[in-house]
PDB file of C-alpha atoms in Angstrom:
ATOM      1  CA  UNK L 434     102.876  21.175 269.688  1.00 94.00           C
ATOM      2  CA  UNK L 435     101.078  23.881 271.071  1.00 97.00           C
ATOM      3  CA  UNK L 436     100.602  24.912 275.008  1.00 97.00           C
ATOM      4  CA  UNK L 437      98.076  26.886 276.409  1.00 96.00           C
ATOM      5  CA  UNK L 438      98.292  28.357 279.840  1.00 96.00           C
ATOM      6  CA  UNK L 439      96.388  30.300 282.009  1.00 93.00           C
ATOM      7  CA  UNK L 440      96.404  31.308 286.427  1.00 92.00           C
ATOM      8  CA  UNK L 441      94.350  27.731 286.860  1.00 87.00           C
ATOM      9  CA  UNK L 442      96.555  25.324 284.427  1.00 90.00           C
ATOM     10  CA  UNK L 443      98.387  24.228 281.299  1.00 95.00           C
ATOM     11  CA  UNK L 444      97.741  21.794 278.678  1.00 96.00           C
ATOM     12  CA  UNK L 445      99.503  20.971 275.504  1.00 97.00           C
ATOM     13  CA  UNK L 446      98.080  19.730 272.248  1.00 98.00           C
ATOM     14  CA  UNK L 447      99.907  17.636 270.065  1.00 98.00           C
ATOM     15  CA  UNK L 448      98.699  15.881 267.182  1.00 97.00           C
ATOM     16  CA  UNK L 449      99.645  12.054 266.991  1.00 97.00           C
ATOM     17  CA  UNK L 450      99.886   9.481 264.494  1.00 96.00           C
ATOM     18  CA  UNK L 451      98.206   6.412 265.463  1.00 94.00           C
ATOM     19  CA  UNK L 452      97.554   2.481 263.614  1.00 95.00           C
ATOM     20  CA  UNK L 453      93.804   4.489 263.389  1.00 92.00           C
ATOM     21  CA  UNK L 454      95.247   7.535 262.110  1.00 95.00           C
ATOM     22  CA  UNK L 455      95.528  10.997 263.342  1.00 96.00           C
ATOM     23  CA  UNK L 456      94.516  11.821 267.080  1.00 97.00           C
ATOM     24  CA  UNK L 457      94.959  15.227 268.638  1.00 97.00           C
ATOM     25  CA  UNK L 458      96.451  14.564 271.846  1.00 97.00           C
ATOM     26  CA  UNK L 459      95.632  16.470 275.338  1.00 97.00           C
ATOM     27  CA  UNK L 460      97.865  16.626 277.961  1.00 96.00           C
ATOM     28  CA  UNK L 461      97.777  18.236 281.430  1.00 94.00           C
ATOM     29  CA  UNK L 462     101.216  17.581 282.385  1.00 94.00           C
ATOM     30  CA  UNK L 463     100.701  19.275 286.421  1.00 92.00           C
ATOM     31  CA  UNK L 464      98.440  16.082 286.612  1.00 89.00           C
ATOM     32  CA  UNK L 465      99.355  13.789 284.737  1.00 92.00           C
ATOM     33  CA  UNK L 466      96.462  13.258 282.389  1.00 92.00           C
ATOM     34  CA  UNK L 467      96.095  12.831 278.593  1.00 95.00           C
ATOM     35  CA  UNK L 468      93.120  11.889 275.797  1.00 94.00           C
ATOM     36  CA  UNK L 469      94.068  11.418 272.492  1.00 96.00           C
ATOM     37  CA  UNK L 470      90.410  12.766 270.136  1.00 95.00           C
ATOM     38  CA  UNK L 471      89.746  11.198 266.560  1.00 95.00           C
ATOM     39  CA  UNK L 472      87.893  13.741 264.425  1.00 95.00           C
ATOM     40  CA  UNK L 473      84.501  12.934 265.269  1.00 94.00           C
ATOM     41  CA  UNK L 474      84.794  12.770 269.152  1.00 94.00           C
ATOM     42  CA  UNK L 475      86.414  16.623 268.645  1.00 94.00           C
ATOM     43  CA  UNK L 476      83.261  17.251 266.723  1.00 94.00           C
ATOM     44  CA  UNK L 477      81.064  15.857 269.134  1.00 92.00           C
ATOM     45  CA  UNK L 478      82.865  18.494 271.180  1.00 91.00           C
ATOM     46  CA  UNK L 479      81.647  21.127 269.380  1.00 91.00           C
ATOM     47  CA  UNK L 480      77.904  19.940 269.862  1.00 91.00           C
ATOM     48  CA  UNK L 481      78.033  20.591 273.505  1.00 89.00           C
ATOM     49  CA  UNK L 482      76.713  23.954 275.114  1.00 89.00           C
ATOM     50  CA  UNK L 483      78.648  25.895 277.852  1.00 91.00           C
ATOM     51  CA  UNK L 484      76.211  24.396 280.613  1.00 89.00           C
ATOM     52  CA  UNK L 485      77.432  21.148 279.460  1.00 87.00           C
ATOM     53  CA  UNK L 486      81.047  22.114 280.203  1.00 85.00           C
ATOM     54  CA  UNK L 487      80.272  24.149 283.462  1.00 87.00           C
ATOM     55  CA  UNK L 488      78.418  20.588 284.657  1.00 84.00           C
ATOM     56  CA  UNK L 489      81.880  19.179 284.045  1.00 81.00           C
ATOM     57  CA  UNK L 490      83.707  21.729 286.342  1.00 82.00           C
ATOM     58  CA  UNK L 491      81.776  21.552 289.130  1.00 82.00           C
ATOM     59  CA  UNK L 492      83.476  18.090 290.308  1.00 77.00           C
ATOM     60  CA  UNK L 493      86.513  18.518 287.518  1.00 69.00           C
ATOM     61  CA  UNK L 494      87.654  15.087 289.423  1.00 68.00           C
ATOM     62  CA  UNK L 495      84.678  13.319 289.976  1.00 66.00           C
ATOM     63  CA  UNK L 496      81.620  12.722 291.881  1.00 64.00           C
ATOM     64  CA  UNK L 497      81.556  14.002 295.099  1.00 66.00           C
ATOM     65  CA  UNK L 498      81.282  11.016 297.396  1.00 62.00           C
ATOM     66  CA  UNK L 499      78.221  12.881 298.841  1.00 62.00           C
ATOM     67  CA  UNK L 500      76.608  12.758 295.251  1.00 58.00           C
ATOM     68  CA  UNK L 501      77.312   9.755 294.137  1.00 57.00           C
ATOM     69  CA  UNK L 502      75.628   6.476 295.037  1.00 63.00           C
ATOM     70  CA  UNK L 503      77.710   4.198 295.810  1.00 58.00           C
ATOM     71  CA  UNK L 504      77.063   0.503 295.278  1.00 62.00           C
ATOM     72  CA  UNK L 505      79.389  -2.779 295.133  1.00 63.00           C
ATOM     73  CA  UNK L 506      80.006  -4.097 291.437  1.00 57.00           C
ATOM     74  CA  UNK L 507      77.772  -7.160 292.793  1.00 58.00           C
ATOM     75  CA  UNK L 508      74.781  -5.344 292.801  1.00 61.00           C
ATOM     76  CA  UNK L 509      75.262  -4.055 289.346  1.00 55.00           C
ATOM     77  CA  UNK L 510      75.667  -7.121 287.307  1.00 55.00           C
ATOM     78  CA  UNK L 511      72.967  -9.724 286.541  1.00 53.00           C
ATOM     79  CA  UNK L 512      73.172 -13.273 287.795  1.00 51.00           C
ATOM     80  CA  UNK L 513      71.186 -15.953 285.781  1.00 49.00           C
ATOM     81  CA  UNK L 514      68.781 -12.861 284.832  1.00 48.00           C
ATOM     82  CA  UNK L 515      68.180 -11.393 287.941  1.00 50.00           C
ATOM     83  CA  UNK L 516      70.213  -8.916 290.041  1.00 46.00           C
ATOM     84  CA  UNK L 517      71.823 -10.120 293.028  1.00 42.00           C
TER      85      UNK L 517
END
């Protein structure tokens, strides 16, 4: 186990044994959050650019409800073919 900290927040790594083998686990335990990684979703980390991760942090918790549309699950699904 390994914990990194810094003045905005900590988060430990761990790796875990799973029934689909190894995972490296992240944990953000202030929050509450985890993700456990196979191999190739950490590589696909390493594909990214920094502008990928600054996009991220600009709304670390999601959309802001001024960006996002927001539409009922309704209008999103397809009825007999055609949207509703």
């Amino acid at each position: 186990m390994l914990t990194l900290t810094n003045e905005f927040t900590t988060v430990i790594i761990e790796k875990v044994q799973t029934r689909n083998g190894e995972r490296l686990r992240i944990s953000s335990p202030r929050l509450g959050y985890s993700i456990d990684l196979d191999p190739l979703e950490l590589e696909a980390l390493t594909w990214q650019t920094v502008e990928t991760f600054s996009r991220l942090l600009r709304t670390p918790y999601g959309p802001d409800e001024d960006e996002a549309e927001m539409r009922p699950f309704s209008d999103l699904i397809l009825f007999g073919g055609e949207h509703a």
